Tab-separated table of C-alpha atoms and ligand atoms in Angstrom:
chain	number	residue	atom	x	y	z
A	81	MET	CA	-24.101	-66.466	-44.101
A	82	ASP	CA	-27.655	-65.821	-45.261
A	83	ALA	CA	-28.474	-62.208	-45.927
A	84	SER	CA	-32.024	-62.685	-44.800
A	85	VAL	CA	-33.185	-64.372	-41.672
A	86	SER	CA	-36.539	-65.587	-40.615
A	87	SER	CA	-38.016	-63.517	-37.845
A	88	SER	CA	-36.947	-64.323	-34.335
A	89	SER	CA	-40.522	-64.727	-33.071
A	90	ASN	CA	-42.051	-66.687	-35.921
A	91	LEU	CA	-43.686	-63.521	-37.112
A	92	ASP	CA	-44.538	-63.794	-40.800
A	93	ILE	CA	-43.112	-60.404	-41.659
A	94	ALA	CA	-42.851	-60.958	-45.393
A	95	GLY	CA	-46.360	-62.379	-45.583
A	96	ALA	CA	-47.919	-59.514	-43.632
A	97	LEU	CA	-46.086	-56.831	-45.586
A	98	ALA	CA	-46.802	-58.500	-48.926
A	99	SER	CA	-50.473	-58.160	-48.105
A	100	ILE	CA	-49.969	-54.390	-47.851
A	101	VAL	CA	-47.625	-53.714	-50.809
A	102	GLY	CA	-48.325	-56.760	-53.015
A	103	ALA	CA	-46.318	-59.964	-53.324
A	104	ASN	CA	-44.194	-58.542	-56.149
A	105	ALA	CA	-43.098	-55.641	-53.973
A	106	CYS	CA	-41.799	-57.686	-51.075
A	107	LEU	CA	-38.571	-59.685	-51.278
A	108	SER	CA	-37.436	-62.216	-48.731
A	109	ALA	CA	-35.215	-64.725	-50.544
A	110	PRO	CA	-31.635	-64.256	-49.310
A	111	ALA	CA	-30.189	-63.604	-52.766
A	112	ASP	CA	-32.859	-60.947	-53.431
A	113	VAL	CA	-32.342	-59.265	-50.078
A	114	GLU	CA	-28.534	-59.220	-50.288
A	115	PRO	CA	-28.067	-56.034	-52.416
A	116	TYR	CA	-30.274	-54.051	-50.035
A	117	VAL	CA	-28.378	-55.010	-46.906
A	118	THR	CA	-24.944	-54.246	-48.366
A	119	ASP	CA	-23.730	-50.682	-48.784
A	120	TYR	CA	-22.343	-49.661	-52.130
A	121	ARG	CA	-18.701	-49.692	-50.975
A	122	LYS	CA	-19.353	-53.215	-49.632
A	123	ILE	CA	-18.030	-52.271	-46.217
A	124	TYR	CA	-21.258	-52.678	-44.257
A	125	LYS	CA	-23.144	-55.939	-44.564
A	126	GLY	CA	-26.304	-56.402	-42.548
A	127	ARG	CA	-29.294	-58.703	-42.383
A	128	ALA	CA	-33.019	-58.277	-42.884
A	129	ALA	CA	-36.055	-60.531	-43.008
A	130	ALA	CA	-37.509	-58.701	-46.016
A	131	VAL	CA	-37.262	-55.706	-48.299
A	132	VAL	CA	-40.501	-53.878	-49.097
A	133	PHE	CA	-41.166	-51.472	-51.946
A	134	PRO	CA	-44.271	-49.402	-51.226
A	135	SER	CA	-45.493	-47.225	-54.073
A	136	THR	CA	-47.659	-44.711	-52.201
A	137	THR	CA	-47.467	-42.741	-48.983
A	138	GLY	CA	-50.498	-44.686	-47.775
A	139	GLU	CA	-48.622	-47.959	-48.218
A	140	VAL	CA	-45.583	-46.605	-46.366
A	141	SER	CA	-47.917	-45.557	-43.575
A	142	ARG	CA	-49.545	-48.987	-43.364
A	143	VAL	CA	-46.167	-50.762	-43.410
A	144	MET	CA	-44.933	-48.505	-40.617
A	145	ALA	CA	-48.079	-48.967	-38.536
A	146	TRP	CA	-47.805	-52.752	-38.841
A	147	CYS	CA	-44.090	-52.746	-37.983
A	148	HIS	CA	-44.729	-50.454	-35.031
A	149	ALA	CA	-47.454	-52.728	-33.699
A	150	HIS	CA	-45.186	-55.773	-34.036
A	151	ASP	CA	-41.899	-54.192	-32.884
A	152	VAL	CA	-40.237	-54.639	-36.261
A	153	VAL	CA	-37.227	-52.455	-37.022
A	154	VAL	CA	-37.393	-50.471	-40.283
A	155	VAL	CA	-34.349	-49.248	-42.181
A	156	PRO	CA	-35.343	-46.765	-44.899
A	157	GLN	CA	-33.287	-46.812	-48.078
A	158	GLY	CA	-33.045	-44.571	-51.124
A	159	GLY	CA	-30.352	-45.125	-53.741
A	160	ASN	CA	-28.087	-46.820	-51.160
A	161	THR	CA	-25.175	-44.488	-51.938
A	162	SER	CA	-24.406	-43.532	-48.315
A	163	LEU	CA	-20.696	-43.503	-47.527
A	164	MET	CA	-21.398	-43.795	-43.797
A	165	GLY	CA	-23.395	-47.034	-43.640
A	166	GLY	CA	-26.562	-45.035	-42.933
A	167	ALA	CA	-28.961	-46.920	-45.205
A	168	VAL	CA	-28.345	-50.592	-44.431
A	169	PRO	CA	-29.273	-52.651	-41.356
A	170	ASP	CA	-26.668	-53.994	-38.986
A	171	ALA	CA	-25.670	-57.665	-38.848
A	172	ARG	CA	-27.804	-58.677	-35.876
A	173	GLY	CA	-30.802	-59.700	-37.949
A	174	GLY	CA	-34.085	-60.555	-36.261
A	175	ASN	CA	-37.250	-58.588	-36.888
A	176	VAL	CA	-35.750	-56.096	-39.310
A	177	ILE	CA	-36.870	-54.915	-42.729
A	178	VAL	CA	-35.475	-52.559	-45.333
A	179	LEU	CA	-38.062	-50.152	-46.732
A	180	SER	CA	-36.951	-49.064	-50.186
A	181	LEU	CA	-38.426	-45.924	-51.729
A	182	ALA	CA	-37.387	-47.041	-55.218
A	183	ARG	CA	-40.933	-47.484	-56.509
A	184	MET	CA	-42.027	-44.028	-55.369
A	185	LYS	CA	-40.622	-42.285	-58.402
A	186	GLN	CA	-43.383	-40.036	-59.628
A	187	VAL	CA	-42.879	-36.396	-60.450
A	188	LEU	CA	-46.077	-35.056	-58.903
A	189	ALA	CA	-46.096	-31.431	-60.096
A	190	VAL	CA	-44.022	-28.748	-61.777
A	191	ASP	CA	-45.148	-25.193	-61.068
A	192	VAL	CA	-43.178	-22.724	-63.176
A	193	VAL	CA	-44.973	-19.725	-61.683
A	194	ASN	CA	-44.218	-20.736	-58.107
A	195	ASP	CA	-40.867	-22.165	-59.221
A	196	THR	CA	-41.392	-25.492	-57.468
A	197	LEU	CA	-41.083	-29.153	-58.284
A	198	THR	CA	-43.034	-31.695	-56.243
A	199	VAL	CA	-41.699	-35.237	-56.309
A	200	GLN	CA	-42.059	-38.546	-54.548
A	201	ALA	CA	-39.019	-39.519	-52.492
A	202	GLY	CA	-37.769	-42.240	-54.841
A	203	VAL	CA	-37.257	-39.897	-57.802
A	204	THR	CA	-33.549	-39.930	-58.600
A	205	LEU	CA	-31.671	-36.658	-58.448
A	206	HIS	CA	-30.996	-37.052	-62.161
A	207	ALA	CA	-34.718	-37.410	-62.913
A	208	ALA	CA	-35.556	-34.392	-60.735
A	209	ARG	CA	-32.979	-32.271	-62.538
A	210	ALA	CA	-34.297	-33.497	-65.902
A	211	ALA	CA	-37.906	-32.675	-64.961
A	212	ALA	CA	-36.836	-29.181	-63.948
A	213	GLU	CA	-34.870	-28.705	-67.139
A	214	GLU	CA	-37.795	-29.831	-69.257
A	215	ALA	CA	-39.742	-26.969	-67.706
A	216	GLY	CA	-36.884	-24.537	-68.425
A	217	ARG	CA	-35.701	-24.452	-64.810
A	218	LEU	CA	-32.782	-25.677	-62.729
A	219	PHE	CA	-32.899	-27.884	-59.687
A	220	PRO	CA	-29.386	-27.073	-58.545
A	221	LEU	CA	-28.248	-29.927	-56.283
A	222	ARG	CA	-25.273	-31.563	-58.005
A	223	ILE	CA	-23.514	-34.691	-56.755
A	224	GLY	CA	-21.579	-37.421	-58.538
A	225	SER	CA	-24.103	-40.157	-57.732
A	226	GLU	CA	-27.075	-38.290	-59.255
A	227	GLY	CA	-28.055	-41.248	-61.439
A	228	SER	CA	-28.740	-43.491	-58.441
A	229	CYS	CA	-29.233	-41.296	-55.368
A	230	GLN	CA	-32.826	-40.302	-54.621
A	231	ILE	CA	-34.443	-37.096	-53.441
A	232	GLY	CA	-35.576	-38.770	-50.195
A	233	GLY	CA	-31.988	-39.791	-49.439
A	234	ASN	CA	-30.702	-36.369	-50.478
A	235	LEU	CA	-33.112	-34.835	-47.968
A	236	SER	CA	-32.529	-37.262	-45.164
A	237	THR	CA	-28.756	-36.689	-45.411
A	238	ASN	CA	-28.995	-32.977	-46.255
A	239	ALA	CA	-26.823	-33.633	-49.316
A	240	GLY	CA	-24.369	-30.973	-50.456
A	241	GLY	CA	-22.128	-31.520	-53.474
A	242	THR	CA	-20.439	-29.265	-55.969
A	243	ALA	CA	-22.837	-26.318	-56.256
A	244	VAL	CA	-23.373	-25.484	-52.565
A	245	LEU	CA	-21.200	-22.390	-52.937
A	246	ARG	CA	-23.888	-20.816	-55.084
A	247	TYR	CA	-27.139	-22.550	-54.184
A	248	GLY	CA	-26.726	-24.008	-50.702
A	249	ASN	CA	-27.294	-27.602	-49.634
A	250	MET	CA	-30.471	-29.672	-49.663
A	251	ARG	CA	-31.855	-27.926	-46.598
A	252	ASP	CA	-31.779	-24.673	-48.549
A	253	LEU	CA	-33.445	-26.194	-51.593
A	254	VAL	CA	-36.658	-27.531	-50.106
A	255	LEU	CA	-39.904	-25.803	-49.203
A	256	GLY	CA	-42.030	-28.697	-48.045
A	257	VAL	CA	-41.757	-32.288	-46.893
A	258	GLU	CA	-44.172	-35.153	-46.341
A	259	ALA	CA	-42.940	-37.854	-43.979
A	260	VAL	CA	-44.306	-40.989	-42.369
A	261	LEU	CA	-43.630	-41.277	-38.652
A	262	PRO	CA	-42.446	-44.475	-36.934
A	263	ASP	CA	-46.001	-45.292	-35.825
A	264	GLY	CA	-47.447	-44.792	-39.306
A	265	ARG	CA	-48.902	-41.306	-38.863
A	266	ILE	CA	-48.340	-38.975	-41.795
A	267	TYR	CA	-46.734	-35.559	-41.282
A	268	ASP	CA	-48.161	-33.491	-44.125
A	269	GLY	CA	-45.861	-30.547	-44.690
A	270	LEU	CA	-45.997	-30.700	-48.473
A	271	ARG	CA	-46.325	-26.952	-48.913
A	272	GLY	CA	-44.689	-24.778	-51.553
A	273	LEU	CA	-44.400	-21.606	-49.484
A	274	ARG	CA	-41.416	-19.298	-49.206
A	275	LYS	CA	-42.945	-17.716	-46.135
A	276	ASP	CA	-44.657	-19.711	-43.397
A	277	ASN	CA	-43.976	-18.751	-39.796
A	278	THR	CA	-46.682	-20.854	-38.217
A	279	GLY	CA	-44.836	-22.392	-35.328
A	280	TYR	CA	-41.948	-24.848	-35.394
A	281	ASP	CA	-40.482	-25.648	-38.796
A	282	LEU	CA	-41.021	-29.384	-38.402
A	283	LYS	CA	-39.824	-30.370	-41.867
A	284	GLN	CA	-36.301	-29.503	-40.754
A	285	LEU	CA	-36.436	-32.415	-38.305
A	286	PHE	CA	-36.605	-34.866	-41.174
A	287	ILE	CA	-33.860	-33.178	-43.173
A	288	GLY	CA	-30.401	-34.423	-42.240
A	289	SER	CA	-31.674	-36.881	-39.610
A	290	GLU	CA	-30.816	-39.858	-41.825
A	291	GLY	CA	-34.168	-41.608	-41.610
A	292	THR	CA	-34.077	-41.882	-37.824
A	293	LEU	CA	-37.145	-39.711	-37.116
A	294	GLY	CA	-39.442	-40.369	-40.056
A	295	ILE	CA	-39.425	-41.539	-43.647
A	296	VAL	CA	-39.552	-38.735	-46.189
A	297	THR	CA	-42.102	-39.741	-48.829
A	298	ALA	CA	-42.407	-36.567	-50.924
A	299	ALA	CA	-41.009	-33.058	-51.140
A	300	VAL	CA	-41.571	-29.661	-52.713
A	301	LEU	CA	-38.256	-28.471	-54.136
A	302	LYS	CA	-37.186	-24.977	-55.158
A	303	LEU	CA	-36.478	-24.274	-58.803
A	304	MET	CA	-33.997	-21.680	-60.069
A	305	PRO	CA	-33.461	-19.986	-63.418
A	306	LEU	CA	-31.668	-22.292	-65.843
A	307	PRO	CA	-28.211	-20.876	-66.598
A	308	ARG	CA	-27.587	-20.185	-70.285
A	309	ALA	CA	-23.818	-19.861	-70.078
A	310	ARG	CA	-21.232	-22.045	-68.368
A	311	SER	CA	-17.456	-21.428	-68.272
A	312	VAL	CA	-15.122	-23.926	-66.686
A	313	ALA	CA	-11.365	-23.982	-66.092
A	314	LEU	CA	-8.902	-26.294	-64.412
A	315	VAL	CA	-6.338	-24.085	-62.727
A	316	ALA	CA	-2.926	-24.931	-61.259
A	317	VAL	CA	-2.180	-23.122	-57.997
A	318	SER	CA	0.835	-23.365	-55.712
A	319	ASP	CA	-1.133	-24.235	-52.570
A	320	PRO	CA	-4.561	-23.991	-50.908
A	321	ALA	CA	-3.779	-20.448	-49.684
A	322	ALA	CA	-3.405	-19.307	-53.300
A	323	ALA	CA	-6.654	-21.125	-54.099
A	324	VAL	CA	-8.503	-19.193	-51.374
A	325	SER	CA	-7.123	-15.872	-52.678
A	326	LEU	CA	-8.185	-16.815	-56.190
A	327	LEU	CA	-11.677	-17.624	-54.946
A	328	GLN	CA	-11.894	-14.238	-53.241
A	329	ALA	CA	-10.836	-12.549	-56.466
A	330	ALA	CA	-13.327	-14.574	-58.508
A	331	LYS	CA	-16.170	-13.668	-56.126
A	332	GLU	CA	-15.251	-9.988	-56.286
A	333	ALA	CA	-15.129	-10.032	-60.080
A	334	ALA	CA	-17.976	-12.393	-60.902
A	335	GLY	CA	-20.136	-12.420	-57.740
A	336	GLN	CA	-22.971	-14.930	-57.868
A	337	ALA	CA	-21.691	-16.392	-61.125
A	338	VAL	CA	-19.085	-18.365	-59.162
A	339	THR	CA	-20.922	-21.676	-58.966
A	340	ALA	CA	-18.269	-24.242	-58.115
A	341	PHE	CA	-14.752	-24.044	-56.746
A	342	GLU	CA	-13.274	-27.494	-56.175
A	343	LEU	CA	-9.811	-28.197	-54.812
A	344	ILE	CA	-7.818	-31.205	-56.101
A	345	SER	CA	-4.423	-32.353	-54.777
A	346	ALA	CA	-1.814	-33.917	-57.087
A	347	PRO	CA	-2.231	-37.435	-55.597
A	348	ALA	CA	-6.016	-37.192	-56.104
A	349	MET	CA	-5.526	-36.173	-59.740
A	350	LYS	CA	-2.971	-38.923	-60.342
A	351	LEU	CA	-5.314	-41.531	-58.868
A	352	VAL	CA	-8.330	-40.500	-60.928
A	353	ARG	CA	-6.369	-40.272	-64.166
A	354	GLU	CA	-5.096	-43.813	-63.652
A	355	TYR	CA	-8.605	-45.001	-62.756
A	356	LEU	CA	-9.955	-43.484	-65.979
A	357	GLY	CA	-7.424	-45.485	-67.994
A	358	GLY	CA	-4.593	-42.984	-68.074
A	359	VAL	CA	-6.475	-39.999	-69.505
A	360	ALA	CA	-4.328	-36.989	-70.282
A	361	SER	CA	-4.298	-34.053	-67.912
A	362	PRO	CA	-5.715	-30.828	-69.360
A	363	LEU	CA	-2.724	-29.089	-67.733
A	364	SER	CA	0.777	-29.317	-69.164
A	365	ALA	CA	2.620	-30.094	-65.919
A	366	ASN	CA	1.570	-32.006	-62.802
A	367	PRO	CA	0.915	-29.245	-60.279
A	368	ALA	CA	0.774	-29.889	-56.544
A	369	TRP	CA	-2.686	-28.338	-56.315
A	370	MET	CA	-5.484	-27.556	-58.739
A	371	VAL	CA	-8.895	-25.959	-58.630
A	372	LEU	CA	-11.818	-26.638	-60.896
A	373	VAL	CA	-13.664	-23.344	-61.282
A	374	GLU	CA	-17.110	-23.003	-62.806
A	375	LEU	CA	-18.964	-19.786	-63.555
A	376	THR	CA	-22.564	-19.863	-64.756
A	377	SER	CA	-24.973	-17.104	-65.737
A	378	GLY	CA	-28.186	-16.313	-67.544
A	379	GLY	CA	-26.311	-14.007	-69.932
A	380	ALA	CA	-24.200	-14.504	-73.037
A	381	GLN	CA	-21.539	-17.226	-73.185
A	382	GLU	CA	-18.926	-14.821	-74.608
A	383	ALA	CA	-19.360	-12.392	-71.734
A	384	LEU	CA	-18.957	-15.162	-69.154
A	385	ASP	CA	-15.909	-16.580	-70.944
A	386	ALA	CA	-14.350	-13.118	-70.915
A	387	GLN	CA	-15.075	-12.772	-67.202
A	388	LEU	CA	-13.375	-16.084	-66.414
A	389	GLN	CA	-10.448	-15.162	-68.653
A	390	GLN	CA	-10.037	-11.898	-66.763
A	391	VAL	CA	-10.107	-13.634	-63.375
A	392	LEU	CA	-7.414	-16.055	-64.562
A	393	GLU	CA	-5.230	-13.332	-66.080
A	394	ASP	CA	-5.440	-11.187	-62.960
A	395	GLY	CA	-4.672	-14.285	-60.883
A	396	PHE	CA	-1.669	-15.024	-63.053
A	397	GLU	CA	-0.336	-11.482	-62.594
A	398	ARG	CA	-0.740	-11.746	-58.828
A	399	GLY	CA	1.089	-15.080	-58.778
A	400	LEU	CA	-2.019	-17.015	-57.704
A	401	VAL	CA	-2.429	-18.902	-60.960
A	402	GLN	CA	0.453	-20.980	-62.298
A	403	ASP	CA	-1.294	-22.459	-65.312
A	404	ALA	CA	-4.870	-22.867	-66.524
A	405	ALA	CA	-6.814	-24.949	-69.025
A	406	VAL	CA	-10.114	-23.420	-70.083
A	407	ALA	CA	-12.794	-25.787	-71.361
A	408	ALA	CA	-13.388	-24.943	-75.024
A	409	SER	CA	-16.430	-27.159	-75.605
A	410	LEU	CA	-19.140	-29.044	-73.780
A	411	SER	CA	-17.096	-32.216	-74.066
A	412	ASP	CA	-14.176	-30.412	-72.356
A	413	VAL	CA	-16.524	-29.306	-69.591
A	414	GLU	CA	-17.664	-32.889	-69.120
A	415	ALA	CA	-14.097	-34.245	-69.231
A	416	PHE	CA	-12.888	-31.730	-66.627
A	417	TRP	CA	-15.790	-32.549	-64.324
A	418	ARG	CA	-15.254	-36.265	-64.815
A	419	LEU	CA	-11.753	-35.869	-63.399
A	420	ARG	CA	-13.257	-34.353	-60.290
A	421	GLU	CA	-16.351	-36.514	-59.869
A	422	GLU	CA	-14.675	-39.883	-60.358
A	423	ILE	CA	-12.146	-39.367	-57.554
A	424	SER	CA	-14.482	-40.969	-55.039
A	425	ASP	CA	-15.009	-44.115	-57.119
A	426	ALA	CA	-11.291	-44.257	-57.875
A	427	GLN	CA	-10.693	-44.489	-54.133
A	428	THR	CA	-13.423	-47.092	-53.682
A	429	ARG	CA	-11.806	-49.189	-56.408
A	430	THR	CA	-8.351	-48.838	-54.831
A	431	GLY	CA	-9.585	-49.553	-51.283
A	432	GLY	CA	-7.854	-48.427	-48.108
A	433	SER	CA	-9.122	-44.860	-47.988
A	434	ILE	CA	-9.542	-43.097	-44.644
A	435	LYS	CA	-12.574	-40.906	-45.197
A	436	CYS	CA	-12.613	-37.600	-43.403
A	437	ASP	CA	-15.308	-35.242	-44.658
A	438	VAL	CA	-14.501	-32.057	-42.804
A	439	SER	CA	-15.448	-28.414	-43.031
A	440	VAL	CA	-13.841	-25.377	-41.453
A	441	PRO	CA	-14.417	-21.657	-41.950
A	442	LEU	CA	-13.063	-20.689	-45.366
A	443	SER	CA	-10.785	-18.137	-43.747
A	444	ARG	CA	-8.898	-20.984	-42.017
A	445	ILE	CA	-9.029	-23.740	-44.612
A	446	ALA	CA	-5.545	-23.284	-46.084
A	447	GLN	CA	-3.913	-23.411	-42.672
A	448	PHE	CA	-6.077	-26.403	-41.773
A	449	VAL	CA	-5.037	-28.397	-44.857
A	450	ALA	CA	-1.346	-27.690	-44.184
A	451	GLU	CA	-1.565	-28.628	-40.512
A	452	ALA	CA	-3.714	-31.710	-41.058
A	453	SER	CA	-1.386	-32.941	-43.817
A	454	ALA	CA	1.621	-32.624	-41.513
A	455	LYS	CA	-0.196	-34.508	-38.736
A	456	VAL	CA	-1.247	-37.333	-41.056
A	457	LEU	CA	2.222	-37.717	-42.522
A	458	GLU	CA	3.620	-37.984	-38.996
A	459	VAL	CA	1.540	-41.096	-38.345
A	460	ALA	CA	1.312	-42.499	-41.883
A	461	PRO	CA	4.337	-41.138	-43.762
A	462	GLN	CA	3.701	-43.149	-46.938
A	463	ALA	CA	0.000	-42.298	-47.299
A	464	ARG	CA	-1.130	-40.842	-50.599
A	465	MET	CA	-2.637	-37.477	-49.712
A	466	VAL	CA	-5.909	-37.630	-51.595
A	467	ILE	CA	-7.388	-34.263	-50.646
A	468	TYR	CA	-10.134	-32.721	-52.704
A	469	GLY	CA	-13.595	-31.317	-52.583
A	470	HIS	CA	-15.803	-28.345	-52.206
A	471	MET	CA	-13.294	-25.826	-50.967
A	472	GLY	CA	-15.502	-22.932	-52.034
A	473	ASP	CA	-17.911	-23.760	-49.212
A	474	GLY	CA	-15.215	-24.760	-46.706
A	475	ASN	CA	-15.581	-28.545	-47.164
A	476	VAL	CA	-12.667	-30.805	-48.020
A	477	HIS	CA	-12.649	-34.557	-48.415
A	478	PHE	CA	-9.432	-35.312	-46.609
A	479	ASN	CA	-8.948	-38.962	-47.516
A	480	PRO	CA	-5.426	-40.331	-46.952
A	481	LEU	CA	-5.053	-43.453	-49.099
A	482	ARG	CA	-2.944	-46.574	-48.664
A	483	PRO	CA	0.430	-46.650	-50.447
A	484	ALA	CA	0.260	-48.817	-53.600
A	485	ASP	CA	2.226	-51.665	-51.995
A	486	VAL	CA	0.295	-51.870	-48.701
A	487	PRO	CA	-2.914	-53.943	-48.636
A	488	ALA	CA	-6.084	-51.988	-47.842
A	489	ARG	CA	-6.929	-53.924	-44.678
A	490	GLU	CA	-3.432	-53.535	-43.271
A	491	PHE	CA	-3.432	-49.782	-43.945
A	492	LEU	CA	-6.837	-49.271	-42.350
A	493	ASP	CA	-6.089	-51.469	-39.337
A	494	THR	CA	-2.822	-49.667	-38.705
A	495	HIS	CA	-3.820	-46.083	-39.367
A	496	TYR	CA	-7.589	-45.535	-39.374
A	497	GLU	CA	-7.942	-44.531	-35.730
A	498	ALA	CA	-4.901	-42.285	-35.520
A	499	VAL	CA	-5.488	-40.565	-38.855
A	500	SER	CA	-9.196	-39.940	-38.458
A	501	HIS	CA	-8.765	-38.682	-34.902
A	502	ALA	CA	-5.950	-36.377	-35.975
A	503	VAL	CA	-7.949	-34.896	-38.859
A	504	ASP	CA	-11.337	-34.742	-37.123
A	505	GLY	CA	-9.819	-33.427	-33.903
A	506	LEU	CA	-8.003	-30.701	-35.774
A	507	ALA	CA	-11.145	-29.763	-37.728
A	508	HIS	CA	-13.033	-29.515	-34.431
A	509	SER	CA	-10.326	-27.303	-32.942
A	510	TYR	CA	-10.660	-25.014	-35.966
A	511	GLY	CA	-14.368	-24.564	-35.225
A	512	GLY	CA	-15.183	-27.058	-37.968
A	513	SER	CA	-17.324	-30.158	-38.475
A	514	ILE	CA	-16.281	-33.819	-38.622
A	515	SER	CA	-18.993	-34.523	-41.182
A	516	ALA	CA	-19.651	-31.676	-43.539
A	517	GLU	CA	-21.964	-33.424	-45.972
A	518	HIS	CA	-21.811	-37.217	-45.678
A	519	GLY	CA	-23.716	-37.478	-42.420
A	520	ILE	CA	-23.031	-39.736	-39.451
A	521	GLY	CA	-24.620	-43.133	-40.217
A	522	VAL	CA	-22.729	-45.697	-38.191
A	523	ALA	CA	-19.274	-44.766	-39.455
A	524	LYS	CA	-19.013	-41.479	-37.556
A	525	ARG	CA	-21.485	-42.171	-34.765
A	526	ASP	CA	-19.016	-42.825	-31.994
A	527	ASP	CA	-16.678	-40.093	-33.229
A	528	MET	CA	-19.528	-37.589	-33.094
A	529	ARG	CA	-19.914	-38.177	-29.372
A	530	ARG	CA	-16.416	-36.843	-28.793
A	531	TYR	CA	-17.116	-33.541	-30.414
A	532	LYS	CA	-20.740	-32.624	-29.725
A	533	GLY	CA	-21.534	-30.869	-26.491
A	534	ALA	CA	-23.485	-32.736	-23.804
A	535	VAL	CA	-26.523	-30.476	-24.173
A	536	GLU	CA	-26.587	-30.892	-27.951
A	537	LEU	CA	-26.367	-34.683	-27.643
A	538	GLU	CA	-29.072	-34.786	-24.991
A	539	LEU	CA	-31.412	-32.654	-27.123
A	540	MET	CA	-30.847	-34.984	-30.056
A	541	GLN	CA	-31.691	-37.985	-27.856
A	542	GLN	CA	-34.831	-36.255	-26.592
A	543	VAL	CA	-36.018	-35.511	-30.123
A	544	LYS	CA	-35.383	-39.123	-31.115
A	545	ARG	CA	-37.311	-40.410	-28.084
A	546	ALA	CA	-40.206	-38.041	-28.785
A	547	LEU	CA	-40.661	-39.203	-32.357
A	548	ASP	CA	-39.534	-42.819	-32.082
A	549	PRO	CA	-40.007	-43.948	-28.466
A	550	LYS	CA	-39.688	-47.627	-29.413
A	551	ASN	CA	-36.417	-46.971	-31.294
A	552	LEU	CA	-37.638	-48.896	-34.328
A	553	LEU	CA	-36.664	-46.512	-37.112
A	554	ASN	CA	-33.080	-46.874	-38.391
A	555	PRO	CA	-31.809	-47.599	-34.879
A	556	GLY	CA	-28.102	-47.218	-34.200
A	557	LYS	CA	-27.679	-44.612	-36.921
A	558	VAL	CA	-26.599	-41.122	-35.867
A	559	LEU	CA	-27.239	-41.980	-32.206
A	560	ALA	CA	-26.251	-45.140	-30.354
B	753	2HG	C1	-17.566	-36.164	-53.594
B	753	2HG	O1	-17.504	-34.956	-53.384
B	753	2HG	C2	-18.385	-37.015	-52.702
B	753	2HG	O2	-17.022	-36.700	-54.569
B	753	2HG	C3	-17.670	-38.265	-52.212
B	753	2HG	O3	-18.845	-36.284	-51.601
B	753	2HG	C4	-16.439	-37.963	-51.430
B	753	2HG	O4	-15.769	-40.271	-51.443
B	753	2HG	C5	-15.705	-39.189	-50.878
B	753	2HG	O5	-15.038	-39.033	-49.837
B	754	ZN	ZN1	-18.394	-34.233	-51.694
């Protein structure tokens, strides 16, 4: 089937948009359109008449105004790394375009006095971090896809990742946003202020709303001091309860220095080691549970190493730590992190992963993991229990995986519903969230309706109608 379709009303969409962005910045041949209508896991495949690549906010505004006038649906796209199908159109086709922010990749300003970085939306997370570092500062958002994901996508999904424990998620890391509304008007909130109580904080509407209310075109990000010291250990623990106690101890001993605290189950570790070609484990045995702990500080490396050592020794004496491997060099640090960050791609490669991205209060997370595991194994006894993630902030990726001898499709068809309802339902009953950091997209849209209150859903609908009355911007994402 063709990835692109001609418009349903003989509208020359590509021609009109090419006149705004330039012929080179508008694709309409099916083979060119194909990568932009397929999500990176190749689960969602949609259709679009064209893909446009504006390079300025003015061009985005003119594209939106034209699409609004002609009832053309616009699906905004950053690095296309969404796990929830949030950045690709659906398969209906018709008058639909993808608007890619990929050409809007200018770093607009670095202000080391105000500690802010102003970027266009298409700047990759990697480039934003590099620009900050060049100025001797840290932009602290850290996620595995940093080479391809873009700041606009990070904002529109309120991205989290591995350093939320210390620095918060994207919502906490932004001071100002510029966004183009569905009718082409520009919301100019590109301010670098830490205090501004002048009415509603409208930028928050565009953060986490997955491109359904406006298209983020630029942002002012917060910069932090660049850590000078970094100490990392992979630690074997008996179970998640021991991991939580170890985290408490680490926070008491090292306070703010505790930057990351990632849980990894044995099946997750086994999978990623195989995926990476059978790399050796830094630990001598194969423990049931591990945590990857990272401390960072602006002080001396030796002092931080000693602090981590002390936390591990105390943990060992209290029976919380069974074994630990401390990274002795930068290449160890990178190798340890690789084991954690490649788990997601290892699952994508294997196929047949039931993605549950849940959060619960930290005080209940150990009990949650135990109860959810038991429930999953009741319905899918052979599933590989790939459980990992940002336990330090209460978020686990609870992703039961097909057994090696069961085809992906068969596993998903048989177990997806029961497993995801069991895990999400339990998370909800624990006062948790069914999507801690991956958003809703289309994948969790119908599930969300089960768990959100009627008033909350109605308010969301009202906000959507107020900003996008024609339902032309990323329709069907987040809300039906
Ligand atoms: C991670 O923490 C990402 O690695 C992806 O959020 C998680 O694939 C996943 O479920
Ligand atoms: Zn994650």
